[in-house]
C-alpha positions as a printed NumPy array, in Angstrom:
array([[-22.336, -74.156, -55.371],
       [-25.642, -72.948, -53.952],
       [-25.734, -69.143, -53.625],
       [-29.529, -69.029, -53.172],
       [-29.828, -66.146, -55.606],
       [-30.525, -66.205, -59.346],
       [-28.326, -63.818, -61.335],
       [-29.617, -61.933, -64.348],
       [-26.026, -61.125, -65.254],
       [-24.032, -64.345, -64.86 ],
       [-20.782, -62.486, -65.579],
       [-21.049, -60.828, -62.154],
       [-21.141, -64.223, -60.471],
       [-18.15 , -65.388, -62.509],
       [-16.216, -62.258, -61.552],
       [-17.071, -62.685, -57.859],
       [-15.589, -66.171, -57.916],
       [-12.366, -65.22 , -59.722],
       [ -9.433, -64.867, -57.319],
       [ -6.635, -62.432, -58.12 ],
       [ -4.227, -65.354, -58.583],
       [ -6.171, -66.193, -61.762],
       [ -5.319, -62.808, -63.277],
       [ -7.509, -59.884, -64.262],
       [-10.321, -59.072, -64.049],
       [-10.801, -60.53 , -60.549],
       [-12.969, -60.092, -57.479],
       [-10.877, -57.567, -55.513],
       [-13.088, -54.555, -56.273],
       [-16.254, -56.517, -55.509],
       [-14.669, -57.673, -52.258],
       [-14.184, -54.023, -51.22 ],
       [-17.878, -53.241, -51.745],
       [-19.052, -56.512, -50.245],
       [-17.145, -55.884, -47.024],
       [-19.083, -52.649, -46.472],
       [-22.422, -54.272, -47.301],
       [-21.893, -57.203, -44.941],
       [-20.91 , -54.894, -42.09 ],
       [-23.932, -52.662, -42.678],
       [-26.548, -55.411, -42.818],
       [-25.103, -57.388, -39.902],
       [-24.946, -54.183, -37.834],
       [-28.604, -53.523, -38.642],
       [-29.579, -57.074, -37.667],
       [-27.731, -56.824, -34.362],
       [-29.227, -53.398, -33.647],
       [-32.718, -54.872, -34.018],
       [-32.016, -58.187, -32.26 ],
       [-30.107, -56.814, -29.228],
       [-31.988, -53.657, -28.12 ],
       [-30.235, -53.553, -24.735],
       [-26.694, -54.135, -25.973],
       [-24.185, -51.316, -25.654],
       [-22.203, -49.962, -28.587],
       [-19.154, -51.914, -27.467],
       [-21.118, -55.163, -27.18 ],
       [-22.671, -54.648, -30.609],
       [-19.228, -53.974, -32.102],
       [-17.766, -57.145, -30.59 ],
       [-20.712, -59.257, -31.724],
       [-20.435, -57.884, -35.234],
       [-16.698, -58.586, -35.215],
       [-17.469, -62.226, -34.388],
       [-20.074, -62.547, -37.14 ],
       [-18.002, -60.898, -39.881],
       [-14.577, -62.231, -38.908],
       [-12.555, -64.036, -41.549],
       [-13.264, -67.518, -40.094],
       [-16.983, -66.728, -39.773],
       [-17.297, -65.496, -43.366],
       [-15.271, -68.465, -44.572],
       [-17.787, -70.722, -42.833],
       [-20.641, -68.961, -44.644],
       [-18.739, -69.541, -47.908],
       [-18.379, -73.251, -47.107],
       [-22.101, -73.505, -46.433],
       [-22.655, -72.101, -49.933],
       [-19.978, -74.423, -51.363],
       [-18.149, -71.479, -52.916],
       [-14.808, -73.263, -52.784],
       [-15.966, -75.738, -55.411],
       [-16.654, -72.91 , -57.878],
       [-13.646, -70.648, -57.286],
       [-11.396, -69.774, -60.212],
       [ -7.813, -69.834, -58.911],
       [ -4.349, -69.586, -60.39 ],
       [ -2.264, -72.75 , -60.645],
       [ -0.246, -71.899, -57.539],
       [ -3.332, -71.488, -55.367],
       [ -4.874, -74.634, -56.799],
       [ -1.805, -76.675, -55.885],
       [ -1.662, -75.208, -52.365],
       [ -5.355, -75.838, -51.686],
       [ -6.435, -72.203, -51.855],
       [-10.07 , -73.215, -52.237],
       [ -9.946, -74.345, -48.597],
       [ -8.172, -71.253, -47.197],
       [-10.229, -69.006, -44.907],
       [ -8.897, -65.762, -46.37 ],
       [ -9.783, -66.715, -49.957],
       [-13.202, -68.073, -49.016],
       [-14.077, -65.008, -46.919],
       [-13.027, -62.685, -49.746],
       [-15.133, -64.671, -52.213],
       [-18.152, -64.422, -49.928],
       [-17.796, -60.639, -49.738],
       [-17.372, -60.455, -53.501],
       [-20.511, -62.545, -53.979],
       [-22.446, -60.141, -51.739],
       [-21.339, -57.204, -53.88 ],
       [-22.195, -59.097, -57.072],
       [-25.735, -59.672, -55.803],
       [-25.984, -55.982, -54.929],
       [-24.84 , -54.941, -58.414],
       [-27.168, -57.436, -60.078],
       [-30.355, -57.036, -58.037],
       [-29.962, -53.868, -55.979],
       [-29.636, -53.185, -52.275],
       [-32.943, -54.686, -51.138],
       [-32.221, -57.998, -52.864],
       [-28.744, -58.052, -51.324],
       [-30.091, -57.121, -47.897],
       [-32.736, -59.839, -47.978],
       [-30.154, -62.448, -49.049],
       [-27.745, -61.449, -46.285],
       [-30.453, -61.431, -43.621],
       [-31.348, -64.981, -44.616],
       [-27.695, -66.065, -44.523],
       [-27.004, -64.52 , -41.098],
       [-30.282, -65.297, -39.29 ],
       [-29.066, -68.583, -37.855],
       [-25.502, -67.491, -36.992],
       [-26.859, -64.397, -35.234],
       [-29.4  , -66.417, -33.246],
       [-26.771, -68.89 , -32.072],
       [-24.02 , -66.416, -31.219],
       [-23.111, -66.28 , -27.552],
       [-21.954, -63.34 , -25.42 ],
       [-19.43 , -61.054, -27.138],
       [-15.972, -62.587, -27.066],
       [-13.033, -60.304, -26.619],
       [ -9.986, -60.839, -28.79 ],
       [ -6.525, -61.53 , -27.276],
       [ -5.258, -57.966, -27.887],
       [ -8.22 , -56.516, -25.983],
       [ -7.866, -59.029, -23.156],
       [ -4.137, -58.316, -22.851],
       [ -4.768, -54.57 , -22.775],
       [ -7.429, -54.961, -20.095],
       [ -5.153, -57.247, -18.039],
       [ -2.38 , -54.64 , -18.054],
       [ -4.672, -51.653, -17.493],
       [ -6.349, -53.413, -14.574],
       [ -2.962, -53.541, -12.861],
       [ -1.926, -50.017, -13.781],
       [  0.779, -51.229, -16.161],
       [  1.92 , -49.755, -19.513],
       [  0.319, -51.082, -22.679],
       [  2.204, -53.516, -24.95 ],
       [  4.196, -52.496, -27.994],
       [  3.681, -54.302, -31.322],
       [  6.401, -54.392, -33.965],
       [  6.188, -55.693, -37.519],
       [  9.236, -57.935, -37.958],
       [  8.826, -59.192, -41.51 ],
       [  6.529, -59.708, -44.472],
       [  7.135, -62.646, -46.747],
       [  5.486, -64.858, -49.334],
       [  3.91 , -64.103, -52.69 ],
       [  1.473, -61.215, -53.05 ],
       [ -1.586, -63.469, -52.964],
       [ -0.322, -65.415, -49.93 ],
       [  1.475, -62.888, -47.732],
       [  2.596, -63.801, -44.21 ],
       [  3.335, -61.322, -41.45 ],
       [  5.612, -61.767, -38.427],
       [  4.939, -59.489, -35.461],
       [  6.424, -59.119, -31.984],
       [  4.51 , -58.13 , -28.85 ],
       [  6.69 , -56.683, -26.064],
       [  6.093, -55.389, -22.52 ],
       [  8.386, -53.936, -19.857],
       [  6.212, -54.519, -16.788],
       [  5.495, -56.453, -14.618],
       [  8.586, -58.039, -16.196],
       [ 10.196, -57.63 , -19.586],
       [  8.876, -60.153, -22.075],
       [  8.566, -60.55 , -25.824],
       [  6.529, -62.98 , -27.904],
       [  6.129, -63.356, -31.641],
       [  3.171, -64.254, -33.805],
       [  2.614, -65.029, -37.466],
       [ -0.486, -64.786, -39.651],
       [ -2.013, -64.027, -43.005],
       [ -2.562, -60.412, -41.917],
       [ -0.756, -58.087, -39.537],
       [ -3.788, -58.09 , -37.242],
       [ -3.884, -61.897, -37.124],
       [ -0.164, -61.982, -36.272],
       [ -0.655, -59.395, -33.507],
       [ -3.52 , -61.421, -32.054],
       [ -1.37 , -64.543, -31.96 ],
       [  1.494, -62.71 , -30.253],
       [ -0.897, -61.086, -27.76 ],
       [ -2.422, -64.469, -26.931],
       [  1.019, -65.903, -26.167],
       [  1.877, -62.881, -24.018],
       [ -1.376, -63.079, -22.087],
       [ -0.883, -66.776, -21.41 ],
       [  2.625, -66.045, -20.116],
       [  1.387, -63.277, -17.784],
       [ -1.496, -65.314, -16.402],
       [  0.755, -68.301, -15.746],
       [  3.4  , -66.081, -14.123],
       [  0.841, -64.504, -11.822],
       [ -0.398, -67.905, -10.711],
       [  3.095, -69.231, -10.05 ]])
């Protein structure tokens, strides 16, 4: 692992890398704080780097930079997976490779740095971590739910309805099944599954949008 920061209190680093599947204490509370810190510093960086961007553009760019896959990629760059403390179940299922666990560990590490060295040290570390990703990010990409909403609104049609169908799996590896339904221009229903309700909704929306676009072209 190469966090690029030297801890005075090594116990904070150990806590940041302890997943809840390994018992208590774990990194859940640090993850909560780290999420806020990452969003704040990335927002500040975007505000400075994109002076002409609108609020909506800045929000979409930030969403790209702090998304679960993006934070998991930052964690892989730091080789956090090699240092994670996981329960036996997560170890057997390859939890050290899972985006959700890696992203959470990255956020927890951010909070641990903040608690150990203060805000300025945390801010400087984050700015270094995100300088390259921010410079290489392209135009804001809209997520499938937004694109589906815009497709329907552009044609004066009602918005889709999302329904949670089921939650299953153990607490540390929950899965969500969601349905996306529309009545116009023709009744249709697609389902999605993901590690969060939002991820499942995005998958269902993507399937619905593909169906509508193909139907319109036919």
